[in-house]
PDB file of C-alpha atoms in Angstrom:
ATOM      1  CA  MET Q  20     -14.093 -18.109  13.719  1.00  0.00           C
ATOM      2  CA  ASN Q  21      -9.778 -17.878  13.528  1.00  0.00           C
ATOM      3  CA  PRO Q  22      -9.693 -14.871  14.824  1.00  0.00           C
ATOM      4  CA  GLU Q  23      -5.356 -14.474  13.359  1.00  0.00           C
ATOM      5  CA  LYS Q  24      -7.093 -15.174  10.504  1.00  0.00           C
ATOM      6  CA  VAL Q  25      -9.497 -12.137  10.786  1.00  0.00           C
ATOM      7  CA  VAL Q  26      -5.949  -9.240  11.658  1.00  0.00           C
ATOM      8  CA  PHE Q  27      -4.475 -10.931   8.563  1.00  0.00           C
ATOM      9  CA  GLY Q  28      -6.804  -9.908   5.924  1.00  0.00           C
ATOM     10  CA  PHE Q  29      -7.257  -6.950   8.131  1.00  0.00           C
ATOM     11  CA  PHE Q  30      -4.734  -5.316   7.639  1.00  0.00           C
ATOM     12  CA  ILE Q  31      -4.674  -6.253   3.656  1.00  0.00           C
ATOM     13  CA  VAL Q  32      -8.172  -4.717   2.840  1.00  0.00           C
ATOM     14  CA  LEU Q  33      -7.075  -2.052   5.193  1.00  0.00           C
ATOM     15  CA  ALA Q  34      -3.733  -1.881   3.330  1.00  0.00           C
ATOM     16  CA  MET Q  35      -5.059  -1.369   0.398  1.00  0.00           C
ATOM     17  CA  THR Q  36      -7.402   0.443   0.628  1.00  0.00           C
ATOM     18  CA  LEU Q  37      -5.350   3.715   2.572  1.00  0.00           C
ATOM     19  CA  ASN Q  38      -4.063   3.623  -0.258  1.00  0.00           C
ATOM     20  CA  PHE Q  39      -6.941   4.033  -2.956  1.00  0.00           C
ATOM     21  CA  GLY Q  40      -7.850   6.087  -1.126  1.00  0.00           C
ATOM     22  CA  PHE Q  41      -4.993   8.257  -1.708  1.00  0.00           C
ATOM     23  CA  PHE Q  42      -4.821   7.301  -5.567  1.00  0.00           C
ATOM     24  CA  LEU Q  43      -8.143   9.076  -5.914  1.00  0.00           C
ATOM     25  CA  GLY Q  44      -8.560  12.717  -7.391  1.00  0.00           C
ATOM     26  CA  ASP Q  45      -7.089  14.299  -9.626  1.00  0.00           C
ATOM     27  CA  ILE Q  46      -3.612  12.604 -10.344  1.00  0.00           C
ATOM     28  CA  ASP Q  47      -1.955  15.878 -11.499  1.00  0.00           C
ATOM     29  CA  ASN Q  48      -3.404  17.989  -7.860  1.00  0.00           C
ATOM     30  CA  PRO Q  49      -2.375  18.406  -4.837  1.00  0.00           C
ATOM     31  CA  ASP Q  50      -5.027  18.953  -3.562  1.00  0.00           C
ATOM     32  CA  HIS Q  51      -6.626  16.326  -3.968  1.00  0.00           C
ATOM     33  CA  HIS Q  52      -3.648  13.751  -2.331  1.00  0.00           C
ATOM     34  CA  HIS Q  53      -3.169  14.464   1.445  1.00  0.00           C
ATOM     35  CA  VAL Q  54       1.156  13.321   2.961  1.00  0.00           C
ATOM     36  CA  TYR Q  55      -1.134  11.651   5.797  1.00  0.00           C
ATOM     37  CA  GLU Q  56      -3.441   9.348   3.726  1.00  0.00           C
ATOM     38  CA  LEU Q  57       0.185   8.265   2.702  1.00  0.00           C
ATOM     39  CA  ALA Q  58       1.503   7.912   5.440  1.00  0.00           C
ATOM     40  CA  ALA Q  59      -1.242   6.197   7.554  1.00  0.00           C
ATOM     41  CA  ALA Q  60      -1.093   3.727   3.978  1.00  0.00           C
ATOM     42  CA  ILE Q  61       3.128   3.419   3.996  1.00  0.00           C
ATOM     43  CA  PHE Q  62       2.316   2.554   7.668  1.00  0.00           C
ATOM     44  CA  VAL Q  63      -0.872  -0.135   7.417  1.00  0.00           C
ATOM     45  CA  ASN Q  64       1.599  -1.860   4.203  1.00  0.00           C
ATOM     46  CA  PHE Q  65       4.015  -1.776   7.057  1.00  0.00           C
ATOM     47  CA  ALA Q  66       1.840  -4.021   8.932  1.00  0.00           C
ATOM     48  CA  ALA Q  67       0.441  -6.192   6.593  1.00  0.00           C
ATOM     49  CA  THR Q  68       4.570  -6.404   5.926  1.00  0.00           C
ATOM     50  CA  ILE Q  69       5.613  -7.702   8.543  1.00  0.00           C
ATOM     51  CA  LEU Q  70       2.043  -9.705   9.249  1.00  0.00           C
ATOM     52  CA  LYS Q  71       2.894 -11.319   5.699  1.00  0.00           C
ATOM     53  CA  PHE Q  72       7.094 -12.963   7.004  1.00  0.00           C
ATOM     54  CA  GLY Q  73       5.314 -16.137   9.668  1.00  0.00           C
ATOM     55  CA  ASP Q  74       2.771 -17.934   6.227  1.00  0.00           C
ATOM     56  CA  ARG Q  75       5.623 -19.906   4.707  1.00  0.00           C
ATOM     57  CA  SER Q  76       3.423 -21.211   2.365  1.00  0.00           C
ATOM     58  CA  GLN Q  77       3.811 -20.970  -1.470  1.00  0.00           C
ATOM     59  CA  VAL Q  78       1.468 -18.319  -1.923  1.00  0.00           C
ATOM     60  CA  GLY Q  79       2.635 -16.882   1.346  1.00  0.00           C
ATOM     61  CA  ALA Q  80       6.289 -16.515  -0.226  1.00  0.00           C
ATOM     62  CA  VAL Q  81       4.452 -13.949  -3.053  1.00  0.00           C
ATOM     63  CA  LEU Q  82       1.718 -12.226  -0.215  1.00  0.00           C
ATOM     64  CA  LEU Q  83       5.395 -11.018   0.979  1.00  0.00           C
ATOM     65  CA  ALA Q  84       6.778 -10.422  -2.427  1.00  0.00           C
ATOM     66  CA  THR Q  85       3.440  -8.004  -3.502  1.00  0.00           C
ATOM     67  CA  SER Q  86       3.802  -6.918   0.362  1.00  0.00           C
ATOM     68  CA  LEU Q  87       7.633  -5.937  -0.876  1.00  0.00           C
ATOM     69  CA  VAL Q  88       6.843  -4.808  -3.797  1.00  0.00           C
ATOM     70  CA  ALA Q  89       4.131  -1.820  -2.127  1.00  0.00           C
ATOM     71  CA  ASP Q  90       6.569  -0.512   0.170  1.00  0.00           C
ATOM     72  CA  LEU Q  91       9.391  -0.142  -2.360  1.00  0.00           C
ATOM     73  CA  GLN Q  92       6.811   1.580  -4.448  1.00  0.00           C
ATOM     74  CA  LEU Q  93       4.460   3.733  -1.581  1.00  0.00           C
ATOM     75  CA  ILE Q  94       8.517   4.394  -0.377  1.00  0.00           C
ATOM     76  CA  ALA Q  95      10.048   5.812  -2.818  1.00  0.00           C
ATOM     77  CA  ALA Q  96       6.796   7.552  -2.950  1.00  0.00           C
ATOM     78  CA  ALA Q  97       7.992   9.071   0.639  1.00  0.00           C
ATOM     79  CA  ILE Q  98      11.193   9.700  -0.515  1.00  0.00           C
ATOM     80  CA  VAL Q  99       9.756  12.237  -3.982  1.00  0.00           C
ATOM     81  CA  TRP Q 100       7.618  13.551  -1.033  1.00  0.00           C
ATOM     82  CA  GLY Q 101      10.252  14.498   0.815  1.00  0.00           C
ATOM     83  CA  PHE Q 102      13.028  15.655  -1.453  1.00  0.00           C
ATOM     84  CA  VAL Q 103      11.156  18.124  -3.141  1.00  0.00           C
ATOM     85  CA  LEU Q 104      10.004  19.875  -0.123  1.00  0.00           C
ATOM     86  CA  TYR Q 105      12.562  19.689   2.213  1.00  0.00           C
ATOM     87  CA  VAL Q 106      15.621  19.134  -0.008  1.00  0.00           C
ATOM     88  CA  GLU Q 107      14.834  21.009  -2.747  1.00  0.00           C
ATOM     89  CA  GLN Q 108      13.019  23.319  -1.264  1.00  0.00           C
ATOM     90  CA  SER Q 109      10.412  23.941  -4.107  1.00  0.00           C
ATOM     91  CA  PRO Q 110       6.377  23.947  -3.972  1.00  0.00           C
ATOM     92  CA  MET Q 111       4.666  20.752  -4.436  1.00  0.00           C
ATOM     93  CA  THR Q 112       4.700  21.191  -8.706  1.00  0.00           C
ATOM     94  CA  PRO Q 113       1.537  18.750 -10.914  1.00  0.00           C
ATOM     95  CA  SER Q 114       4.342  17.040 -12.388  1.00  0.00           C
ATOM     96  CA  VAL Q 115       5.779  15.988  -8.883  1.00  0.00           C
ATOM     97  CA  MET Q 116       2.509  14.472  -7.626  1.00  0.00           C
ATOM     98  CA  ALA Q 117       1.685  13.092 -10.889  1.00  0.00           C
ATOM     99  CA  SER Q 118       4.859  10.491 -10.775  1.00  0.00           C
ATOM    100  CA  ILE Q 119       3.598  10.426  -6.390  1.00  0.00           C
ATOM    101  CA  VAL Q 120       0.248   9.492  -7.085  1.00  0.00           C
ATOM    102  CA  SER Q 121       1.652   6.994  -9.936  1.00  0.00           C
ATOM    103  CA  LEU Q 122       3.820   5.554  -7.567  1.00  0.00           C
ATOM    104  CA  SER Q 123       1.374   4.683  -5.319  1.00  0.00           C
ATOM    105  CA  GLY Q 124      -0.670   3.502  -8.214  1.00  0.00           C
ATOM    106  CA  GLY Q 125       1.807   1.113  -8.631  1.00  0.00           C
ATOM    107  CA  ALA Q 126       1.496   0.266  -4.380  1.00  0.00           C
ATOM    108  CA  LEU Q 127      -2.130  -0.600  -5.180  1.00  0.00           C
ATOM    109  CA  VAL Q 128      -1.648  -2.348  -8.586  1.00  0.00           C
ATOM    110  CA  ALA Q 129       0.469  -4.711  -5.787  1.00  0.00           C
ATOM    111  CA  ASN Q 130      -1.692  -4.114  -3.352  1.00  0.00           C
ATOM    112  CA  LEU Q 131      -5.062  -5.481  -4.961  1.00  0.00           C
ATOM    113  CA  VAL Q 132      -3.009  -8.720  -5.707  1.00  0.00           C
ATOM    114  CA  SER Q 133      -2.457  -9.602  -2.634  1.00  0.00           C
ATOM    115  CA  VAL Q 134      -6.008  -9.865  -1.925  1.00  0.00           C
ATOM    116  CA  LEU Q 135      -7.106 -11.257  -4.897  1.00  0.00           C
ATOM    117  CA  LEU Q 136      -4.724 -13.479  -3.793  1.00  0.00           C
ATOM    118  CA  LEU Q 137      -5.682 -14.164  -0.346  1.00  0.00           C
ATOM    119  CA  VAL Q 138      -9.649 -13.974  -0.961  1.00  0.00           C
ATOM    120  CA  ILE Q 139      -8.198 -17.207  -4.255  1.00  0.00           C
ATOM    121  CA  GLU Q 140      -6.862 -19.554  -0.947  1.00  0.00           C
ATOM    122  CA  THR Q 141      -9.912 -18.283   1.199  1.00  0.00           C
ATOM    123  CA  VAL Q 142     -12.628 -19.644  -1.633  1.00  0.00           C
ATOM    124  CA  MET Q 143      -9.405 -23.632  -2.072  1.00  0.00           C
ATOM    125  CA  LEU Q 144      -9.286 -23.359   1.367  1.00  0.00           C
ATOM    126  CA  ARG Q 145     -11.608 -26.722   2.629  1.00  0.00           C
ATOM    127  CA  ARG Q 146     -13.791 -26.936   6.011  1.00  0.00           C
TER     128      ARG Q 146
END
């Protein structure tokens, strides 16, 4: 067992599960989506992205691309959340929450592709 690969896989799967945890719930209900869960998803996605910079293979390039897409979508969700609450200073409406959760859903798809690629690469690995 390679500890480096364990850490790599851990952060990729944790990024997906945290994003799924934020995404789960009614799409327009702000009570079902907590800001700390979004912040945790962003932080872990950044950590997973940094770990993917070391992989120089073709699959590594696709893994990095999926991670960058997830980061971009989660940052956009955080910007929308912050803009509505602190710039516009308006309460969270169901339509704004639906936009935030939709952006998180896009990141979830990118994370799912990343995990699938990791599983496929692991299965194809010869001993």
